[in-house]
mmCIF file of C-alpha atoms in Angstrom:
data_model
loop_
_atom_site.group_PDB
_atom_site.id
_atom_site.type_symbol
_atom_site.label_atom_id
_atom_site.label_comp_id
_atom_site.label_asym_id
_atom_site.label_seq_id
_atom_site.Cartn_x
_atom_site.Cartn_y
_atom_site.Cartn_z
ATOM 1 C CA UNK J 1311 1.369 13.575 -18.200
ATOM 2 C CA UNK J 1312 -0.702 11.845 -20.881
ATOM 3 C CA UNK J 1313 1.468 9.746 -23.223
ATOM 4 C CA UNK J 1314 0.557 7.704 -26.265
ATOM 5 C CA UNK J 1315 3.137 5.067 -25.289
ATOM 6 C CA UNK J 1316 1.226 4.176 -22.099
ATOM 7 C CA UNK J 1317 -2.064 4.229 -23.979
ATOM 8 C CA UNK J 1318 -0.682 1.788 -26.556
ATOM 9 C CA UNK J 1319 0.515 -0.544 -23.793
ATOM 10 C CA UNK J 1320 -2.878 -0.389 -22.039
ATOM 11 C CA UNK J 1321 -4.542 -1.332 -25.328
ATOM 12 C CA UNK J 1322 -2.039 -4.162 -25.846
ATOM 13 C CA UNK J 1323 -2.746 -5.534 -22.356
ATOM 14 C CA UNK J 1324 -6.486 -5.347 -23.025
ATOM 15 C CA UNK J 1325 -6.094 -7.382 -26.219
ATOM 16 C CA UNK J 1326 -3.827 -9.907 -24.494
ATOM 17 C CA UNK J 1327 -6.380 -10.461 -21.695
ATOM 18 C CA UNK J 1328 -9.302 -11.014 -24.062
ATOM 19 C CA UNK J 1329 -10.459 -7.434 -24.639
ATOM 20 C CA UNK J 1330 -10.720 -6.732 -20.939
ATOM 21 C CA UNK J 1331 -11.171 -3.200 -19.544
ATOM 22 C CA UNK J 1332 -7.776 -2.125 -18.188
ATOM 23 C CA UNK J 1333 -7.439 0.547 -15.512
ATOM 24 C CA UNK J 1334 -4.162 1.463 -13.808
ATOM 25 C CA UNK J 1335 -3.941 2.553 -10.170
ATOM 26 C CA UNK J 1336 -0.378 3.617 -9.380
ATOM 27 C CA UNK J 1337 0.738 5.203 -6.109
ATOM 28 C CA UNK J 1338 4.214 6.715 -5.740
ATOM 29 C CA UNK J 1339 6.728 5.817 -3.039
ATOM 30 C CA UNK J 1340 9.355 8.516 -3.625
ATOM 31 C CA UNK J 1341 9.675 10.756 -0.572
ATOM 32 C CA UNK J 1342 8.506 13.439 0.084
ATOM 33 C CA UNK J 1343 5.858 12.794 -2.581
ATOM 34 C CA UNK J 1344 4.677 9.408 -1.352
ATOM 35 C CA UNK J 1345 1.026 8.540 -1.962
ATOM 36 C CA UNK J 1346 -1.096 5.623 -0.814
ATOM 37 C CA UNK J 1347 -4.332 3.721 -1.362
ATOM 38 C CA UNK J 1348 -7.230 5.922 -0.239
ATOM 39 C CA UNK J 1349 -10.969 6.173 -0.725
ATOM 40 C CA UNK J 1350 -10.749 9.566 -2.466
ATOM 41 C CA UNK J 1351 -10.089 7.517 -5.605
ATOM 42 C CA UNK J 1352 -13.568 5.939 -5.573
ATOM 43 C CA UNK J 1353 -15.283 8.649 -7.682
ATOM 44 C CA UNK J 1354 -12.250 8.776 -9.987
ATOM 45 C CA UNK J 1355 -12.394 5.053 -10.666
ATOM 46 C CA UNK J 1356 -16.122 5.387 -11.286
ATOM 47 C CA UNK J 1357 -15.431 8.098 -13.872
ATOM 48 C CA UNK J 1358 -13.185 5.695 -15.761
ATOM 49 C CA UNK J 1359 -15.819 2.963 -15.659
ATOM 50 C CA UNK J 1360 -19.029 4.924 -16.215
ATOM 51 C CA UNK J 1361 -18.919 4.846 -20.020
ATOM 52 C CA UNK J 1362 -17.846 1.201 -20.210
ATOM 53 C CA UNK J 1363 -19.845 -1.975 -19.726
ATOM 54 C CA UNK J 1364 -17.012 -4.442 -19.213
ATOM 55 C CA UNK J 1365 -17.627 -8.086 -18.456
ATOM 56 C CA UNK J 1366 -14.035 -8.283 -17.258
ATOM 57 C CA UNK J 1367 -11.793 -5.698 -15.584
ATOM 58 C CA UNK J 1368 -8.003 -5.873 -15.283
ATOM 59 C CA UNK J 1369 -6.693 -3.587 -12.536
ATOM 60 C CA UNK J 1370 -3.016 -2.744 -13.092
ATOM 61 C CA UNK J 1371 -1.763 -2.055 -9.560
ATOM 62 C CA UNK J 1372 1.369 -0.725 -7.916
ATOM 63 C CA UNK J 1373 1.396 0.428 -4.287
ATOM 64 C CA UNK J 1374 3.218 0.206 -0.968
ATOM 65 C CA UNK J 1375 -0.070 0.280 0.970
ATOM 66 C CA UNK J 1376 -2.522 2.734 2.448
ATOM 67 C CA UNK J 1377 -5.907 2.945 4.144
ATOM 68 C CA UNK J 1378 -7.159 -0.503 5.170
ATOM 69 C CA UNK J 1379 -10.875 0.191 4.572
ATOM 70 C CA UNK J 1380 -10.473 1.653 1.078
ATOM 71 C CA UNK J 1381 -9.714 -1.738 -0.596
ATOM 72 C CA UNK J 1382 -13.169 -3.087 0.256
ATOM 73 C CA UNK J 1383 -14.827 -0.016 -1.268
ATOM 74 C CA UNK J 1384 -12.579 -0.135 -4.332
ATOM 75 C CA UNK J 1385 -13.151 -3.824 -4.981
ATOM 76 C CA UNK J 1386 -16.917 -3.571 -4.494
ATOM 77 C CA UNK J 1387 -17.047 -0.660 -6.949
ATOM 78 C CA UNK J 1388 -15.018 -2.535 -9.575
ATOM 79 C CA UNK J 1389 -17.021 -5.726 -9.146
ATOM 80 C CA UNK J 1390 -20.289 -3.792 -9.508
ATOM 81 C CA UNK J 1391 -19.229 -3.028 -13.094
ATOM 82 C CA UNK J 1392 -18.037 -6.468 -14.152
ATOM 83 C CA UNK J 1393 -18.540 -10.210 -13.876
ATOM 84 C CA UNK J 1394 -14.854 -10.991 -13.473
ATOM 85 C CA UNK J 1395 -12.059 -8.999 -11.812
ATOM 86 C CA UNK J 1396 -8.353 -9.649 -12.082
ATOM 87 C CA UNK J 1397 -5.411 -7.714 -10.664
ATOM 88 C CA UNK J 1398 -2.153 -7.355 -12.599
ATOM 89 C CA UNK J 1399 0.911 -7.000 -10.377
ATOM 90 C CA UNK J 1400 4.234 -6.183 -12.071
ATOM 91 C CA UNK J 1401 6.043 -5.215 -8.827
ATOM 92 C CA UNK J 1402 4.707 -4.262 -5.377
ATOM 93 C CA UNK J 1403 1.145 -4.609 -4.193
ATOM 94 C CA UNK J 1404 1.718 -4.400 -0.459
ATOM 95 C CA UNK J 1405 -0.584 -4.185 2.556
ATOM 96 C CA UNK J 1406 -3.769 -2.416 1.341
ATOM 97 C CA UNK J 1407 -2.723 -3.413 -2.189
ATOM 98 C CA UNK J 1408 -2.710 -7.047 -1.109
ATOM 99 C CA UNK J 1409 -6.235 -6.618 0.261
ATOM 100 C CA UNK J 1410 -7.356 -5.324 -3.149
ATOM 101 C CA UNK J 1411 -5.766 -8.374 -4.756
ATOM 102 C CA UNK J 1412 -7.641 -10.683 -2.356
ATOM 103 C CA UNK J 1413 -10.903 -9.335 -3.771
ATOM 104 C CA UNK J 1414 -10.037 -10.378 -7.329
ATOM 105 C CA UNK J 1415 -11.029 -13.614 -9.039
ATOM 106 C CA UNK J 1416 -7.460 -13.942 -10.304
ATOM 107 C CA UNK J 1417 -4.103 -12.338 -9.494
ATOM 108 C CA UNK J 1418 -1.638 -12.140 -12.390
ATOM 109 C CA UNK J 1419 1.922 -11.627 -11.156
ATOM 110 C CA UNK J 1420 5.129 -10.879 -13.002
ATOM 111 C CA UNK J 1421 8.464 -12.337 -11.936
ATOM 112 C CA UNK J 1422 9.069 -9.358 -9.635
ATOM 113 C CA UNK J 1423 5.495 -9.162 -8.380
ATOM 114 C CA UNK J 1424 5.024 -9.090 -4.598
ATOM 115 C CA UNK J 1425 2.204 -9.229 -2.088
ATOM 116 C CA UNK J 1426 2.735 -8.719 1.648
ATOM 117 C CA UNK J 1427 1.120 -9.509 5.007
ATOM 118 C CA UNK J 1428 -1.835 -7.279 5.899
ATOM 119 C CA UNK J 1429 -1.213 -6.755 9.607
ATOM 120 C CA UNK J 1430 -1.808 -3.034 10.273
ATOM 121 C CA UNK J 1431 0.591 -1.046 12.450
ATOM 122 C CA UNK J 1432 0.013 1.662 15.068
ATOM 123 C CA UNK J 1433 2.523 4.479 15.545
ATOM 124 C CA UNK J 1434 3.999 4.529 19.085
ATOM 125 C CA UNK J 1435 6.009 7.494 20.473
ATOM 126 C CA UNK J 1436 9.734 6.839 20.764
ATOM 127 C CA UNK J 1437 11.929 8.597 23.354
ATOM 128 C CA UNK J 1438 9.435 11.342 24.269
ATOM 129 C CA UNK J 1439 10.833 14.630 25.496
ATOM 130 C CA UNK J 1440 9.439 16.386 28.575
ATOM 131 C CA UNK J 1441 8.164 19.919 28.066
ATOM 132 C CA UNK J 1442 9.318 22.238 30.874
ATOM 133 C CA UNK J 1443 6.050 24.172 30.822
ATOM 134 C CA UNK J 1444 3.455 21.423 30.516
ATOM 135 C CA UNK J 1445 5.388 18.510 32.077
ATOM 136 C CA UNK J 1446 3.699 16.396 29.412
ATOM 137 C CA UNK J 1447 5.639 14.036 27.127
ATOM 138 C CA UNK J 1448 5.923 15.190 23.551
ATOM 139 C CA UNK J 1449 7.234 12.957 20.800
ATOM 140 C CA UNK J 1450 9.171 13.847 17.689
ATOM 141 C CA UNK J 1451 9.754 10.262 16.620
ATOM 142 C CA UNK J 1452 7.394 7.334 16.362
ATOM 143 C CA UNK J 1453 7.863 3.656 15.666
ATOM 144 C CA UNK J 1454 5.289 1.286 14.121
ATOM 145 C CA UNK J 1455 3.904 -1.423 16.402
ATOM 146 C CA UNK J 1456 1.607 -4.206 15.234
ATOM 147 C CA UNK J 1457 -0.322 -6.719 17.270
ATOM 148 C CA UNK J 1458 2.251 -9.299 16.159
ATOM 149 C CA UNK J 1459 4.996 -7.278 17.881
ATOM 150 C CA UNK J 1460 3.029 -7.472 21.119
ATOM 151 C CA UNK J 1461 2.200 -11.144 20.609
ATOM 152 C CA UNK J 1462 5.875 -11.923 19.951
ATOM 153 C CA UNK J 1463 6.784 -10.243 23.249
ATOM 154 C CA UNK J 1464 4.645 -12.771 25.135
ATOM 155 C CA UNK J 1465 5.865 -15.682 22.986
ATOM 156 C CA UNK J 1466 9.457 -14.716 23.790
ATOM 157 C CA UNK J 1467 8.632 -14.624 27.504
ATOM 158 C CA UNK J 1468 7.120 -18.113 27.353
ATOM 159 C CA UNK J 1469 9.310 -19.885 24.817
ATOM 160 C CA UNK J 1470 12.732 -18.309 25.413
ATOM 161 C CA UNK J 1471 12.634 -16.866 28.911
ATOM 162 C CA UNK J 1472 10.644 -19.778 30.362
ATOM 163 C CA UNK J 1473 7.964 -17.609 31.971
ATOM 164 C CA UNK J 1474 5.059 -19.734 33.132
ATOM 165 C CA UNK J 1475 1.438 -19.115 32.238
ATOM 166 C CA UNK J 1476 0.727 -18.057 35.820
ATOM 167 C CA UNK J 1477 3.215 -15.180 35.574
ATOM 168 C CA UNK J 1478 2.134 -13.677 32.244
ATOM 169 C CA UNK J 1479 0.074 -11.072 34.077
ATOM 170 C CA UNK J 1480 3.320 -9.672 35.500
ATOM 171 C CA UNK J 1481 4.839 -9.641 32.012
ATOM 172 C CA UNK J 1482 1.847 -7.628 30.802
ATOM 173 C CA UNK J 1483 2.111 -5.250 33.755
ATOM 174 C CA UNK J 1484 5.791 -4.669 32.962
ATOM 175 C CA UNK J 1485 4.892 -3.906 29.342
ATOM 176 C CA UNK J 1486 2.375 -1.185 30.190
ATOM 177 C CA UNK J 1487 3.805 0.137 33.470
ATOM 178 C CA UNK J 1488 7.548 0.279 32.898
ATOM 179 C CA UNK J 1489 9.215 2.944 35.062
ATOM 180 C CA UNK J 1490 10.828 4.379 31.935
ATOM 181 C CA UNK J 1491 7.971 6.039 29.993
ATOM 182 C CA UNK J 1492 9.686 5.710 26.631
ATOM 183 C CA UNK J 1493 9.786 1.924 27.052
ATOM 184 C CA UNK J 1494 6.172 1.345 28.105
ATOM 185 C CA UNK J 1495 3.151 0.898 25.865
ATOM 186 C CA UNK J 1496 -0.272 2.339 26.611
ATOM 187 C CA UNK J 1497 -3.001 -0.264 27.246
ATOM 188 C CA UNK J 1498 -5.125 1.768 24.829
ATOM 189 C CA UNK J 1499 -2.468 1.306 22.144
ATOM 190 C CA UNK J 1500 -2.544 -2.449 22.759
ATOM 191 C CA UNK J 1501 -6.317 -2.368 22.428
ATOM 192 C CA UNK J 1502 -6.077 -0.293 19.274
ATOM 193 C CA UNK J 1503 -3.498 -2.690 17.798
ATOM 194 C CA UNK J 1504 -5.731 -5.663 18.482
ATOM 195 C CA UNK J 1505 -8.767 -3.877 17.041
ATOM 196 C CA UNK J 1506 -6.783 -3.144 13.863
ATOM 197 C CA UNK J 1507 -5.671 -6.774 13.729
ATOM 198 C CA UNK J 1508 -9.275 -7.984 13.982
ATOM 199 C CA UNK J 1509 -10.276 -5.490 11.298
ATOM 200 C CA UNK J 1510 -7.590 -6.739 8.897
ATOM 201 C CA UNK J 1511 -8.756 -10.340 9.397
ATOM 202 C CA UNK J 1512 -12.377 -9.352 8.820
ATOM 203 C CA UNK J 1513 -11.538 -7.369 5.667
ATOM 204 C CA UNK J 1514 -9.377 -10.150 4.220
ATOM 205 C CA UNK J 1515 -12.159 -12.656 4.815
ATOM 206 C CA UNK J 1516 -14.854 -10.402 3.330
ATOM 207 C CA UNK J 1517 -12.794 -9.737 0.218
ATOM 208 C CA UNK J 1518 -12.068 -13.415 -0.365
ATOM 209 C CA UNK J 1519 -15.729 -14.324 0.136
ATOM 210 C CA UNK J 1520 -16.702 -11.983 -2.686
ATOM 211 C CA UNK J 1521 -15.538 -14.669 -5.111
ATOM 212 C CA UNK J 1522 -14.714 -17.785 -3.054
ATOM 213 C CA UNK J 1523 -17.988 -19.402 -2.052
ATOM 214 C CA UNK J 1524 -18.987 -22.778 -0.688
ATOM 215 C CA UNK J 1525 -18.282 -25.029 2.284
ATOM 216 C CA UNK J 1526 -14.850 -26.260 1.160
ATOM 217 C CA UNK J 1527 -13.718 -22.787 0.152
ATOM 218 C CA UNK J 1528 -14.232 -21.646 3.764
ATOM 219 C CA UNK J 1529 -11.258 -23.792 4.859
ATOM 220 C CA UNK J 1530 -9.115 -22.298 2.108
ATOM 221 C CA UNK J 1531 -10.158 -18.778 3.134
ATOM 222 C CA UNK J 1532 -9.292 -19.481 6.759
ATOM 223 C CA UNK J 1533 -5.782 -20.643 5.821
ATOM 224 C CA UNK J 1534 -5.120 -17.600 3.617
ATOM 225 C CA UNK J 1535 -6.371 -15.158 6.263
ATOM 226 C CA UNK J 1536 -4.350 -16.733 9.065
ATOM 227 C CA UNK J 1537 -1.172 -16.666 7.002
ATOM 228 C CA UNK J 1538 -1.548 -13.072 5.829
ATOM 229 C CA UNK J 1539 -2.660 -11.586 9.152
ATOM 230 C CA UNK J 1540 -0.554 -13.497 11.657
ATOM 231 C CA UNK J 1541 1.656 -16.429 10.796
ATOM 232 C CA UNK J 1542 3.871 -14.360 8.493
ATOM 233 C CA UNK J 1543 5.137 -12.184 11.318
ATOM 234 C CA UNK J 1544 7.264 -9.701 9.327
ATOM 235 C CA UNK J 1545 5.164 -6.807 8.034
ATOM 236 C CA UNK J 1546 7.312 -6.149 4.944
ATOM 237 C CA UNK J 1547 7.873 -9.824 4.129
ATOM 238 C CA UNK J 1548 7.802 -10.194 0.312
ATOM 239 C CA UNK J 1549 5.240 -12.802 -0.754
ATOM 240 C CA UNK J 1550 6.355 -13.797 -4.220
ATOM 241 C CA UNK J 1551 4.064 -15.400 -6.761
ATOM 242 C CA UNK J 1552 5.064 -18.968 -5.930
ATOM 243 C CA UNK J 1553 4.439 -18.394 -2.213
ATOM 244 C CA UNK J 1554 1.149 -16.647 -2.983
ATOM 245 C CA UNK J 1555 0.043 -19.719 -4.944
ATOM 246 C CA UNK J 1556 1.090 -21.996 -2.070
ATOM 247 C CA UNK J 1557 -1.130 -19.959 0.260
ATOM 248 C CA UNK J 1558 -4.106 -20.975 -1.868
ATOM 249 C CA UNK J 1559 -4.622 -17.801 -3.888
ATOM 250 C CA UNK J 1560 -5.615 -18.038 -7.552
ATOM 251 C CA UNK J 1561 -2.295 -16.922 -9.031
ATOM 252 C CA UNK J 1562 -1.413 -16.796 -12.715
ATOM 253 C CA UNK J 1563 2.266 -16.494 -13.554
ATOM 254 C CA UNK J 1564 2.623 -13.945 -16.342
ATOM 255 C CA UNK J 1565 4.439 -15.656 -19.210
ATOM 256 C CA UNK J 1566 7.589 -14.159 -20.703
ATOM 257 C CA UNK J 1567 5.791 -12.124 -23.351
ATOM 258 C CA UNK J 1568 3.020 -10.722 -21.134
ATOM 259 C CA UNK J 1569 5.461 -10.236 -18.268
ATOM 260 C CA UNK J 1570 7.571 -8.030 -20.530
ATOM 261 C CA UNK J 1571 4.504 -5.983 -21.468
ATOM 262 C CA UNK J 1572 3.413 -5.257 -17.892
ATOM 263 C CA UNK J 1573 7.017 -4.485 -16.923
ATOM 264 C CA UNK J 1574 7.196 -2.024 -19.801
ATOM 265 C CA UNK J 1575 4.026 -0.273 -18.647
ATOM 266 C CA UNK J 1576 5.289 -0.151 -15.066
ATOM 267 C CA UNK J 1577 8.585 1.347 -16.283
ATOM 268 C CA UNK J 1578 6.632 4.109 -18.013
ATOM 269 C CA UNK J 1579 4.972 5.048 -14.708
ATOM 270 C CA UNK J 1580 8.237 4.643 -12.780
ATOM 271 C CA UNK J 1581 9.971 7.105 -15.111
ATOM 272 C CA UNK J 1582 7.226 9.693 -14.662
ATOM 273 C CA UNK J 1583 7.186 9.299 -10.865
ATOM 274 C CA UNK J 1584 10.998 8.903 -10.698
ATOM 275 C CA UNK J 1585 10.542 5.943 -8.357
ATOM 276 C CA UNK J 1586 14.161 4.837 -8.540
ATOM 277 C CA UNK J 1587 15.712 8.304 -8.149
ATOM 278 C CA UNK J 1588 16.379 9.875 -4.705
ATOM 279 C CA UNK J 1589 14.806 13.307 -4.442
ATOM 280 C CA UNK J 1590 17.086 16.350 -4.534
ATOM 281 C CA UNK J 1591 15.406 19.798 -4.366
ATOM 282 C CA UNK J 1592 18.219 21.158 -6.539
ATOM 283 C CA UNK J 1593 16.629 19.374 -9.493
ATOM 284 C CA UNK J 1594 13.699 21.799 -9.091
ATOM 285 C CA UNK J 1595 15.849 24.895 -8.575
ATOM 286 C CA UNK J 1596 18.391 24.431 -11.332
ATOM 287 C CA UNK J 1597 20.258 27.733 -11.545
ATOM 288 C CA UNK J 1598 17.415 29.691 -9.885
ATOM 289 C CA UNK J 1599 17.081 30.765 -6.262
ATOM 290 C CA UNK J 1600 13.283 30.264 -6.223
ATOM 291 C CA UNK J 1601 11.135 27.980 -8.331
ATOM 292 C CA UNK J 1602 7.616 26.565 -8.211
ATOM 293 C CA UNK J 1603 6.976 22.896 -8.816
ATOM 294 C CA UNK J 1604 4.126 20.548 -9.677
ATOM 295 C CA UNK J 1605 5.090 16.935 -9.009
ATOM 296 C CA UNK J 1606 3.046 13.903 -10.060
ATOM 297 C CA UNK J 1607 2.533 11.448 -7.197
ATOM 298 C CA UNK J 1608 -0.099 8.960 -8.428
ATOM 299 C CA UNK J 1609 -2.083 7.914 -11.496
ATOM 300 C CA UNK J 1610 -5.444 6.451 -12.362
ATOM 301 C CA UNK J 1611 -5.506 5.728 -16.077
ATOM 302 C CA UNK J 1612 -7.572 3.817 -18.597
ATOM 303 C CA UNK J 1613 -7.723 3.979 -22.370
ATOM 304 C CA UNK J 1614 -8.593 7.581 -23.212
ATOM 305 C CA UNK J 1615 -8.768 8.848 -19.610
ATOM 306 C CA UNK J 1616 -6.214 9.994 -17.035
ATOM 307 C CA UNK J 1617 -6.274 11.441 -13.513
ATOM 308 C CA UNK J 1618 -3.091 12.577 -11.760
ATOM 309 C CA UNK J 1619 -2.389 13.365 -8.130
ATOM 310 C CA UNK J 1620 -0.285 16.524 -8.072
ATOM 311 C CA UNK J 1621 1.859 18.044 -5.347
ATOM 312 C CA UNK J 1622 2.371 21.797 -5.720
ATOM 313 C CA UNK J 1623 4.885 23.950 -3.892
ATOM 314 C CA UNK J 1624 7.867 26.239 -4.013
ATOM 315 C CA UNK J 1625 11.591 25.717 -3.361
ATOM 316 C CA UNK J 1626 13.894 28.521 -2.173
ATOM 317 C CA UNK J 1627 17.662 28.672 -1.877
ATOM 318 C CA UNK J 1628 18.900 30.986 0.892
ATOM 319 C CA UNK J 1629 22.575 31.870 1.324
ATOM 320 C CA UNK J 1630 23.642 33.391 4.644
ATOM 321 C CA UNK J 1631 27.069 33.625 6.264
ATOM 322 C CA UNK J 1632 28.497 31.288 3.675
ATOM 323 C CA UNK J 1633 25.863 28.638 4.376
ATOM 324 C CA UNK J 1634 23.353 27.484 1.759
ATOM 325 C CA UNK J 1635 19.916 26.338 2.955
ATOM 326 C CA UNK J 1636 17.227 24.831 0.760
ATOM 327 C CA UNK J 1637 13.628 25.363 1.893
ATOM 328 C CA UNK J 1638 10.726 23.491 0.316
ATOM 329 C CA UNK J 1639 7.153 24.519 1.068
ATOM 330 C CA UNK J 1640 4.273 22.299 -0.003
ATOM 331 C CA UNK J 1641 1.362 24.533 -1.036
ATOM 332 C CA UNK J 1642 -1.177 21.806 -1.713
ATOM 333 C CA UNK J 1643 -1.948 18.443 -3.260
ATOM 334 C CA UNK J 1644 -4.994 17.088 -5.048
ATOM 335 C CA UNK J 1645 -6.281 14.890 -7.866
ATOM 336 C CA UNK J 1646 -6.667 16.548 -11.252
ATOM 337 C CA UNK J 1647 -8.477 15.369 -14.334
ATOM 338 C CA UNK J 1648 -6.015 15.446 -17.235
ATOM 339 C CA UNK J 1649 -8.103 13.763 -19.950
#
């Protein structure tokens, strides 16, 4: 939905930052309408930028993460239009969002702003069931495993269990060949985890090098990359603005006045996406037994332009034998140009 209130706040932020070009990229985290950073936004961002010739861009960002390659494409697109890129973070800019922030000349964070480590995770089957017909394991549940999970397994063996270096091969063999299939990990999954880990390090380094150049900066880049891709071993660890500055990132603390402004704009998006409200399909049905819905899951917005990611579907209420069942069918989802 296009609102004048958000447009006024975008204009106010632009004035505050020295007449910068402000573009918002907001992904939703309310299930089952969660969205994430993805490269299908590249042409949309270009549409917002094509009529502008900004020397400076302020990207207003909120996300829980997404595709790990998309940030490099997004940052390179934005930087191709400007001489200076900053990212404004009122709340969460996790995982892929953190990678986008690494590509900016400056990161402006509110009091509740957060970055996170950028160690990617691979989904591993949990408690697979055996099909009677195929005798093959099938999984209904999966758990995320990162290369740091695997690395911590070996560190535990050495540091806590006292396993010597000469016996680590047996520890590895136990990991991949456990007699209980739901407790073993495929060697290919280990390889895939390590490949993803190397990719995250490479991407973080490339993004930082877009604006941090020179011999001495290389040491600073190395420290930042090591911290974000390995030493902070909890994937969802909240990196607040003071910790982000200690890592060596160029962090600006939003002052009280500007912090209030970016919080107000975030609240406008949060209300539209209902980020703080658990989903209940009855809110779609009301007093009906069947109702269609169109739910907004993400925004890309600049002054005078808006794109929304919409989920479309239908909800049915079925009563049988005194039992009430609610069925929700998603019919499609896509980006739509609103203005």
